[in-house]
mmCIF file of C-alpha atoms in Angstrom:
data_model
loop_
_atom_site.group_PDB
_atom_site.id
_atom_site.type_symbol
_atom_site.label_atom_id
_atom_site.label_comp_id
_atom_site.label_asym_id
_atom_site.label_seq_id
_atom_site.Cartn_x
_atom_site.Cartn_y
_atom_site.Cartn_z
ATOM 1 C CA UNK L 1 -9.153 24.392 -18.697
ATOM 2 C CA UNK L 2 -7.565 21.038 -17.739
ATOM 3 C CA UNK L 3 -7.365 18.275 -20.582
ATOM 4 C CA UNK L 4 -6.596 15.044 -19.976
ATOM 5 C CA UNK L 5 -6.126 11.729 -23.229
ATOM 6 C CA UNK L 6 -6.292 8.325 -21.761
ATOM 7 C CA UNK L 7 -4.939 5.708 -23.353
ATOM 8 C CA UNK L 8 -5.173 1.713 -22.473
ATOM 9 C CA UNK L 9 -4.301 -1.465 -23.259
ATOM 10 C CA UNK L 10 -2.037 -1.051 -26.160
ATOM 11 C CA UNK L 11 -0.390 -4.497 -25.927
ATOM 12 C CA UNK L 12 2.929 -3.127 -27.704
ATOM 13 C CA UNK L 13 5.009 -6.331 -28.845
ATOM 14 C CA UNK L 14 8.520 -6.694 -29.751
ATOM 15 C CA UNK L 15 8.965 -5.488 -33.341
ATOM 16 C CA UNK L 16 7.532 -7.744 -36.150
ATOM 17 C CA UNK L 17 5.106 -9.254 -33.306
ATOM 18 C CA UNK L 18 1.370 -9.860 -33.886
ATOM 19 C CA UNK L 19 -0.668 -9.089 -30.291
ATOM 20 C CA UNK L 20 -2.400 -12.583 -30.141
ATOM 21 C CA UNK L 21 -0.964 -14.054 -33.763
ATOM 22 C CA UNK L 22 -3.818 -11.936 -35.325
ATOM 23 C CA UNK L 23 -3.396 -8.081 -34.963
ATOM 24 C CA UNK L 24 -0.788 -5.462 -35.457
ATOM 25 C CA UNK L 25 -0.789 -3.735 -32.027
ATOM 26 C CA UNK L 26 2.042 -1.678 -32.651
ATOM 27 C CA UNK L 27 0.705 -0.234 -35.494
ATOM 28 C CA UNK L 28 -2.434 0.363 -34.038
ATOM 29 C CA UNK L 29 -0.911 2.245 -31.205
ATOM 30 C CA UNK L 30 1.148 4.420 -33.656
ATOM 31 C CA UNK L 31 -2.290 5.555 -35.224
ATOM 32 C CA UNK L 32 -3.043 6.574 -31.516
ATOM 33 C CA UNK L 33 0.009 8.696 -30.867
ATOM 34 C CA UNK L 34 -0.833 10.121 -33.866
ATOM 35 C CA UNK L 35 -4.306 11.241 -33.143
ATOM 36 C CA UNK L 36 -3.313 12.289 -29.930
ATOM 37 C CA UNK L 37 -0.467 14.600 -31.650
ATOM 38 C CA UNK L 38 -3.563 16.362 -33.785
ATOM 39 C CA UNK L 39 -5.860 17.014 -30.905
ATOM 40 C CA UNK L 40 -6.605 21.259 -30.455
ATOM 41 C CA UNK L 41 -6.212 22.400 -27.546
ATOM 42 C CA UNK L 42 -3.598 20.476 -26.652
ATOM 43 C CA UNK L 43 -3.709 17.708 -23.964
ATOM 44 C CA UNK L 44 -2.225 18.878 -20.715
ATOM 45 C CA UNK L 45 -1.067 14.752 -20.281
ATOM 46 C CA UNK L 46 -1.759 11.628 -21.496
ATOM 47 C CA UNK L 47 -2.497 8.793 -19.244
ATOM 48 C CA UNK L 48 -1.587 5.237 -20.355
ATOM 49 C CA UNK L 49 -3.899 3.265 -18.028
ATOM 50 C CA UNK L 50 -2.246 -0.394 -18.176
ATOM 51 C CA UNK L 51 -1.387 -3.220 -19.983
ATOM 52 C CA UNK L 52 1.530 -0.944 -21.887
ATOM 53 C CA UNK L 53 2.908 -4.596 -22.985
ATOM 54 C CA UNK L 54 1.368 -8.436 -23.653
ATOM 55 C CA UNK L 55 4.321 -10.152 -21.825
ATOM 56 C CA UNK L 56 6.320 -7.524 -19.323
ATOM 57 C CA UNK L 57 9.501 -8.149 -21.318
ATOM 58 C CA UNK L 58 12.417 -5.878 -21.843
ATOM 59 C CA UNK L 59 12.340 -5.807 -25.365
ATOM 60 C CA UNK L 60 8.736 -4.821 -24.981
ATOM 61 C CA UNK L 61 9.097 -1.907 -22.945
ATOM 62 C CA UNK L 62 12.088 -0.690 -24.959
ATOM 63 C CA UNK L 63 9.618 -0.969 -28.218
ATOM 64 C CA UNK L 64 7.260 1.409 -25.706
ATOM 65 C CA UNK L 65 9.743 3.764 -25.413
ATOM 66 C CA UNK L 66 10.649 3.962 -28.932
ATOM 67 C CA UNK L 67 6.782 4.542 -29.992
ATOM 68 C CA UNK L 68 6.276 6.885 -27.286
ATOM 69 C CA UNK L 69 9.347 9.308 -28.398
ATOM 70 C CA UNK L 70 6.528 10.102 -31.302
ATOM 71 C CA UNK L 71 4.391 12.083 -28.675
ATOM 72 C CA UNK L 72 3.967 15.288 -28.559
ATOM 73 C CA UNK L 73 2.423 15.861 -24.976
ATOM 74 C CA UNK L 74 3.943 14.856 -21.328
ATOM 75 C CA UNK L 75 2.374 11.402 -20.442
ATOM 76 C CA UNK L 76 2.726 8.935 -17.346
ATOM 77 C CA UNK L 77 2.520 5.080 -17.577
ATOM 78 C CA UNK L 78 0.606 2.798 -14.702
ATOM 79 C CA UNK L 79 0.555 -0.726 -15.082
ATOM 80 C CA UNK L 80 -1.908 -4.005 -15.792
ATOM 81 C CA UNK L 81 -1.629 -7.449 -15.140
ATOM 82 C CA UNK L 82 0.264 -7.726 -18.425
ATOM 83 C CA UNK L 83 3.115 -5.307 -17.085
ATOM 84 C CA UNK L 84 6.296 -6.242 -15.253
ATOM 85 C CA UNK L 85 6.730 -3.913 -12.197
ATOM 86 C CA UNK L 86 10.512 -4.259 -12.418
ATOM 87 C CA UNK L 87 10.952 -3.766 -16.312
ATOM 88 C CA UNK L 88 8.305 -1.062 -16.294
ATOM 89 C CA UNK L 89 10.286 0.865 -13.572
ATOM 90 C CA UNK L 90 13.600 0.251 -15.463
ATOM 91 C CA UNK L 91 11.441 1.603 -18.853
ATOM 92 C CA UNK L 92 11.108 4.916 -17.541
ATOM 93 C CA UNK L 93 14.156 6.067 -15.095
ATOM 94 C CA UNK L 94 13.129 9.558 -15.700
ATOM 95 C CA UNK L 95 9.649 9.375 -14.323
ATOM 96 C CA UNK L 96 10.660 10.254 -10.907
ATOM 97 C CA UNK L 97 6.896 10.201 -9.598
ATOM 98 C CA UNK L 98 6.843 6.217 -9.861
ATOM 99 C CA UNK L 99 7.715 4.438 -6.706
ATOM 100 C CA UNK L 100 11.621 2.586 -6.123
ATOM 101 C CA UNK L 101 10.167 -0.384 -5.064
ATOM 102 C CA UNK L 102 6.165 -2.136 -4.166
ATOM 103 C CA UNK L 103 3.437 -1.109 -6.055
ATOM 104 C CA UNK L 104 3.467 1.985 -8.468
ATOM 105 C CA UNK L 105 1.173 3.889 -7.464
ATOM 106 C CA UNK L 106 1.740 7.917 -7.666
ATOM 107 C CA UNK L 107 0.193 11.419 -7.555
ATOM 108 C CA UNK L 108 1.019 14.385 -9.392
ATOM 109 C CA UNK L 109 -0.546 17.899 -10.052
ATOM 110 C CA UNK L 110 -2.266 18.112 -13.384
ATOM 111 C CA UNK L 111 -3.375 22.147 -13.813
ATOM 112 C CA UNK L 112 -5.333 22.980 -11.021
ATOM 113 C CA UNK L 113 -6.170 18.768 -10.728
ATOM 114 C CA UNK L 114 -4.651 16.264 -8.446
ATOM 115 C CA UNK L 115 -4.255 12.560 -10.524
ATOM 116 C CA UNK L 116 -4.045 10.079 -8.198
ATOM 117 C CA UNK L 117 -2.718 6.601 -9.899
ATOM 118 C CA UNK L 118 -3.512 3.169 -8.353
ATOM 119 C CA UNK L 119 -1.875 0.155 -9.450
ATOM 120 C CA UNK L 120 -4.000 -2.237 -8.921
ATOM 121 C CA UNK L 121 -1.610 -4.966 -10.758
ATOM 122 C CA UNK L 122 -0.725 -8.402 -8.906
ATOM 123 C CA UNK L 123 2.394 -9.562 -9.880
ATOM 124 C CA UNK L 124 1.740 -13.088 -11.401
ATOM 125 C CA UNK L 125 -1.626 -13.279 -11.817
ATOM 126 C CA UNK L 126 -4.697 -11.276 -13.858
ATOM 127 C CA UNK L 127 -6.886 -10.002 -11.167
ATOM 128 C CA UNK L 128 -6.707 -6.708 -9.432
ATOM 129 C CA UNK L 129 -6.181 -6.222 -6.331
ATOM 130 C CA UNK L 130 -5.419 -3.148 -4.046
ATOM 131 C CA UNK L 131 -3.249 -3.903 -1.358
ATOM 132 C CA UNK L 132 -3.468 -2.085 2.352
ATOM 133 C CA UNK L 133 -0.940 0.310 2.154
ATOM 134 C CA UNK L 134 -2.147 1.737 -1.158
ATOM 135 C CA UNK L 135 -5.501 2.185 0.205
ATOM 136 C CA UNK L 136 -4.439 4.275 2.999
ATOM 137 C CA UNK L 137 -1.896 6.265 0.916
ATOM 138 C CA UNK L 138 -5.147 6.918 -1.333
ATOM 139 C CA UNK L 139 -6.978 8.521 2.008
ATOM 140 C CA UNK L 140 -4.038 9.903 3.030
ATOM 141 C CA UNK L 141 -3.709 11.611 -0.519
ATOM 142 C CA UNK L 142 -7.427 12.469 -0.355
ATOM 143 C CA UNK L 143 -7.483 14.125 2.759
ATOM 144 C CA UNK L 144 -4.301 16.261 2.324
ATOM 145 C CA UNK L 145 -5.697 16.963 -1.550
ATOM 146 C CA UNK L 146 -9.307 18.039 0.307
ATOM 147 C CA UNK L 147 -9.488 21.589 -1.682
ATOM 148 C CA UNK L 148 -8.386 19.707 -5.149
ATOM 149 C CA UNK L 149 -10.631 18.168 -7.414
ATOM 150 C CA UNK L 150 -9.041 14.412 -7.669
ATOM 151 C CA UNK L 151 -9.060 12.333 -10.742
ATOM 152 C CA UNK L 152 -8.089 8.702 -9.759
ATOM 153 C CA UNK L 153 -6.783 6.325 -12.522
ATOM 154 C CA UNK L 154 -6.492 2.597 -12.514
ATOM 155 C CA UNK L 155 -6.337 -0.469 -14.767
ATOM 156 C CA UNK L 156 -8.675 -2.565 -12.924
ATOM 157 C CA UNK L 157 -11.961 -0.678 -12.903
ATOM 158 C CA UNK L 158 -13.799 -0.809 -9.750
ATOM 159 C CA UNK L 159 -17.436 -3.079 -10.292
ATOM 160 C CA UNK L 160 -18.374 -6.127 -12.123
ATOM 161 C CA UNK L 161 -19.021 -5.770 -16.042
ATOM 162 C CA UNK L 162 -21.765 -8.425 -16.119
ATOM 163 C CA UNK L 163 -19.616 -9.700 -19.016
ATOM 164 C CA UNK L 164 -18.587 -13.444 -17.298
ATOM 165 C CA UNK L 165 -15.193 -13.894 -18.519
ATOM 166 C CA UNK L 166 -14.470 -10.573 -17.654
ATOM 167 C CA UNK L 167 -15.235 -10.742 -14.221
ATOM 168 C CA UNK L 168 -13.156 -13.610 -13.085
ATOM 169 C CA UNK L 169 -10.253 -10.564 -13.560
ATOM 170 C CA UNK L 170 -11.669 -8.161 -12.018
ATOM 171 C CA UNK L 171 -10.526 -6.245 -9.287
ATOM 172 C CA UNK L 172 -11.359 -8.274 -6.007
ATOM 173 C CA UNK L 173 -11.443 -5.715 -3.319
ATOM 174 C CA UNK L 174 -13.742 -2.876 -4.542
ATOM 175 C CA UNK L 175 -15.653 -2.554 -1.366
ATOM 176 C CA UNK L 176 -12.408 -1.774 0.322
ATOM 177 C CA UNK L 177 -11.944 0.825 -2.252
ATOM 178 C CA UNK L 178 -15.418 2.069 -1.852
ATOM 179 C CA UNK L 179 -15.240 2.796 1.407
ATOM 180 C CA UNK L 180 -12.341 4.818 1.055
ATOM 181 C CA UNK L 181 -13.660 6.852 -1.558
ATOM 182 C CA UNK L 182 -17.506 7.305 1.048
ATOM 183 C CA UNK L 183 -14.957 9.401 3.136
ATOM 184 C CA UNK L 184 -14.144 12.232 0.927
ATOM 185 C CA UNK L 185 -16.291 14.353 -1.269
ATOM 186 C CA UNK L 186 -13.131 15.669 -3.780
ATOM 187 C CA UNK L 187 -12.957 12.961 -6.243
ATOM 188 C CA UNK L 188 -14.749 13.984 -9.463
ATOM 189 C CA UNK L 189 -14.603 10.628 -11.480
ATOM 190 C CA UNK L 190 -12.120 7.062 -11.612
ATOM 191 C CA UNK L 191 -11.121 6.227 -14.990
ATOM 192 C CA UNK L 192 -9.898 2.671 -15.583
ATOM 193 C CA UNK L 193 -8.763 0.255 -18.323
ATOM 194 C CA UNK L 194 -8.627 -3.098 -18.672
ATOM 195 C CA UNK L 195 -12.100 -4.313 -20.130
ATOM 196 C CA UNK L 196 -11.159 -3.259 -23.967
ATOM 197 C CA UNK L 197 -14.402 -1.703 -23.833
ATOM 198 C CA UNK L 198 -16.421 1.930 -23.107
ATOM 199 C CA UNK L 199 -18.473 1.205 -20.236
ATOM 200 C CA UNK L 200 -19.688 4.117 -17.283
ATOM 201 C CA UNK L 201 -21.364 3.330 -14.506
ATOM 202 C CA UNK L 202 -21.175 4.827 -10.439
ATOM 203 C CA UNK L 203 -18.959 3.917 -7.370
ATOM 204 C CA UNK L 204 -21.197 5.306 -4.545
ATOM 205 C CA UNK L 205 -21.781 8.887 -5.883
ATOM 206 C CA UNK L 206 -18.300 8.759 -8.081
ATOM 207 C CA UNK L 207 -18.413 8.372 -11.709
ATOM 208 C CA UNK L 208 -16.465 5.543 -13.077
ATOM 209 C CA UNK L 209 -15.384 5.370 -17.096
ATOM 210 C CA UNK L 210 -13.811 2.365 -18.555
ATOM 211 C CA UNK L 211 -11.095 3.153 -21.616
ATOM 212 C CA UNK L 212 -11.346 1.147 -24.902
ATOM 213 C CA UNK L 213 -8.090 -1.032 -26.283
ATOM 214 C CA UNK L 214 -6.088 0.581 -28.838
ATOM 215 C CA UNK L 215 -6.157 -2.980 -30.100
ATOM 216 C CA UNK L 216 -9.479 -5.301 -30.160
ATOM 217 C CA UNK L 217 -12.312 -4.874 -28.095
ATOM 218 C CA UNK L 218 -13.266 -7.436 -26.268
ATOM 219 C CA UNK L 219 -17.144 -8.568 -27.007
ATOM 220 C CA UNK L 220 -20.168 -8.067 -24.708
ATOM 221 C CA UNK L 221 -21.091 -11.247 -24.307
ATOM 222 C CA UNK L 222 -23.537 -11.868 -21.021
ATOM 223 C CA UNK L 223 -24.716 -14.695 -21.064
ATOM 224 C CA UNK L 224 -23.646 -17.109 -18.267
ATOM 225 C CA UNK L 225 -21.725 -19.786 -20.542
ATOM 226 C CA UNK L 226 -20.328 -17.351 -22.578
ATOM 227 C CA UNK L 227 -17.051 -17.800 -23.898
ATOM 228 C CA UNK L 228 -14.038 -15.628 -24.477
ATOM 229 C CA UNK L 229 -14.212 -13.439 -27.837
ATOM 230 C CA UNK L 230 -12.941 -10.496 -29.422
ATOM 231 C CA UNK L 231 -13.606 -8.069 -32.428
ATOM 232 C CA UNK L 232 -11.318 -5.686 -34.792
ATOM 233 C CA UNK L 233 -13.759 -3.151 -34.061
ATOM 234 C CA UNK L 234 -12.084 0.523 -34.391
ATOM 235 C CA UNK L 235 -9.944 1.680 -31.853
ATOM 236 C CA UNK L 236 -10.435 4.924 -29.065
ATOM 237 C CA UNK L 237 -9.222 6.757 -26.375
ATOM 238 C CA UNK L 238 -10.939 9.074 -23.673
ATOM 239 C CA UNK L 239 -10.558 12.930 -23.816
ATOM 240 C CA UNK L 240 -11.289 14.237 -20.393
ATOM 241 C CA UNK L 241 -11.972 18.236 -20.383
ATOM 242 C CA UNK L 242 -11.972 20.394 -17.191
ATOM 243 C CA UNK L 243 -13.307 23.848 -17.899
ATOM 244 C CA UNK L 244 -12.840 25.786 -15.044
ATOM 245 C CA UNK L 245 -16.655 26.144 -15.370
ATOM 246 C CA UNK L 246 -17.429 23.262 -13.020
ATOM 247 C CA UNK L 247 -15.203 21.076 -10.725
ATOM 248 C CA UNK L 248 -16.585 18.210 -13.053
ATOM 249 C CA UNK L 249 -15.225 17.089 -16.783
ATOM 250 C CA UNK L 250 -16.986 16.058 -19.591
ATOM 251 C CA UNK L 251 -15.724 12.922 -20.798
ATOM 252 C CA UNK L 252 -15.730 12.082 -25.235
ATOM 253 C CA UNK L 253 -14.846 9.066 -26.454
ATOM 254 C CA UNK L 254 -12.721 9.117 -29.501
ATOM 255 C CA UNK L 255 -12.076 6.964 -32.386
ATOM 256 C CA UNK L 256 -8.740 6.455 -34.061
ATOM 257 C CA UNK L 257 -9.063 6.413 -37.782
ATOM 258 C CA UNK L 258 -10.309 8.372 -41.038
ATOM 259 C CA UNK L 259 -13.307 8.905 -41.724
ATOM 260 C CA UNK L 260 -16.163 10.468 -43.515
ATOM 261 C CA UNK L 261 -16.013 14.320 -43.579
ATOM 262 C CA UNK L 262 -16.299 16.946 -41.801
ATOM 263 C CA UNK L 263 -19.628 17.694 -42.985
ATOM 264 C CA UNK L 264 -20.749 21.494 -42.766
ATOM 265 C CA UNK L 265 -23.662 20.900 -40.352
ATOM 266 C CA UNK L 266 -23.768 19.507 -37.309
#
């Protein structure tokens, strides 16, 4: 069995910093690490799928380190258009698997999976992007990974939420990415951040899952006019479980709190 904990958007701020004026991030994230460190069986690694800071500063990512010293389980970082390339790199010397310079995007051996990690950041600016050397590293990667089952992680996810403000950030080249992925028949799902949200929906025949904020999540509005808008609503992170008895997980989303319970039925 292969376990995988996602994590995203946790905004971490220096310390005594609100994430947008109005909510304790920090703390929020420390009731994270702390679910994560009660979770039986174990996570095998946690993946922190972007936006590990609001601003990309240095006293940020030191803050990141400091909170993540409190978990129990390997993890890797990837970033999100609120992450600094440069500081994030400096963040984690240690983390041999992330790139010296360009984007950082990296694979690694996870059990008897092959995580592949796209940053999908553009340094500046809030859309996603994948440039064309990371897309043919990813087919490279998939073709010399052929007899692995791939998991592919990214902060951008791949298709348009229907949610307007959303959108204008999304990530611009998907079809690119599509047509990558139409080549190869090992990738068993893409799981993705950025949208403060659960959402799952398909990329050709590849299941795609979106990761909830550790912070707010942002609010499903459709409608064309809609405006920007966000809600305390609880927190969650994605448990991804491998069995061995298919080459496909079963993904749970999580909350991060207490609650009622347990009950003795079920």
């Amino acid at each position: 069995m292969t376990v995988i904990a996602q994590l995203s958007d946790v905004h971490v701020r220096p310390h005594g910093v609100l994430y947008q004026d109005a909510v304790d991030s920090n703390l929020m994230f420390s009731a994270a690490i702390d679910a994560l460190n009660r979770i039986r069986p174990e996570p095998d690694l946690v993946v922190i799928s972007g936006d590990l800071t609001d601003e990309g500063t240095e006293d940020e990512y030191q803050k990141l380190r400091e909170m993540l010293a409190g978990l129990k389980r390997p993890f890797v970082v990837l970033p999100g258009n609120h992450d600094d390339r440069a500081n994030l790199r400096a963040a984690f010397p240690e983390h041999a698997w992330l790139p010296d310079k360009g984007a950082l995007s990296f694979a690694l051996d996870v059990g008897e999976l092959r995580l592949v990690a796209l940053d999908t950041s553009v340094p500046g600016l809030h859309h996603g992007e994948l440039d064309a050397e990371t897309l043919a590293w990813l087919d490279t990667e998939l073709i010399e990974h052929r007899d692995q089952t791939v998991v592919i992680v990214m902060h951008h996810p791949p298709f348009l939420t229907g949610i307007p403000y959303l959108d204008l950030y999304g990530l611009r080249n998907a079809d690119a990415f599509a047509a990558v992925l139409a080549r190869h028949f090992n990738v068993d799902r893409i799981l993705a951040g950025h949208v403060h949200r659960s959402m799952q929906t398909r990329l050709g025949n590849v299941p795609v899952f979106t990761c909830p904020s550790t912070t707010t999540q942002i609010a499903l509005r459709v409608e064309a006019d809609a405006q920007p808008a966000s809600f305390l609503e609880p927190p969650a992170y994605m448990l991804h479980r491998w069995t061995g008895r298919s080459k496909s997980a079963v993904s749970h989303l999580c909350y991060v709190g207490h609650f009622a319970g347990p009950f003795p039925f079920a």
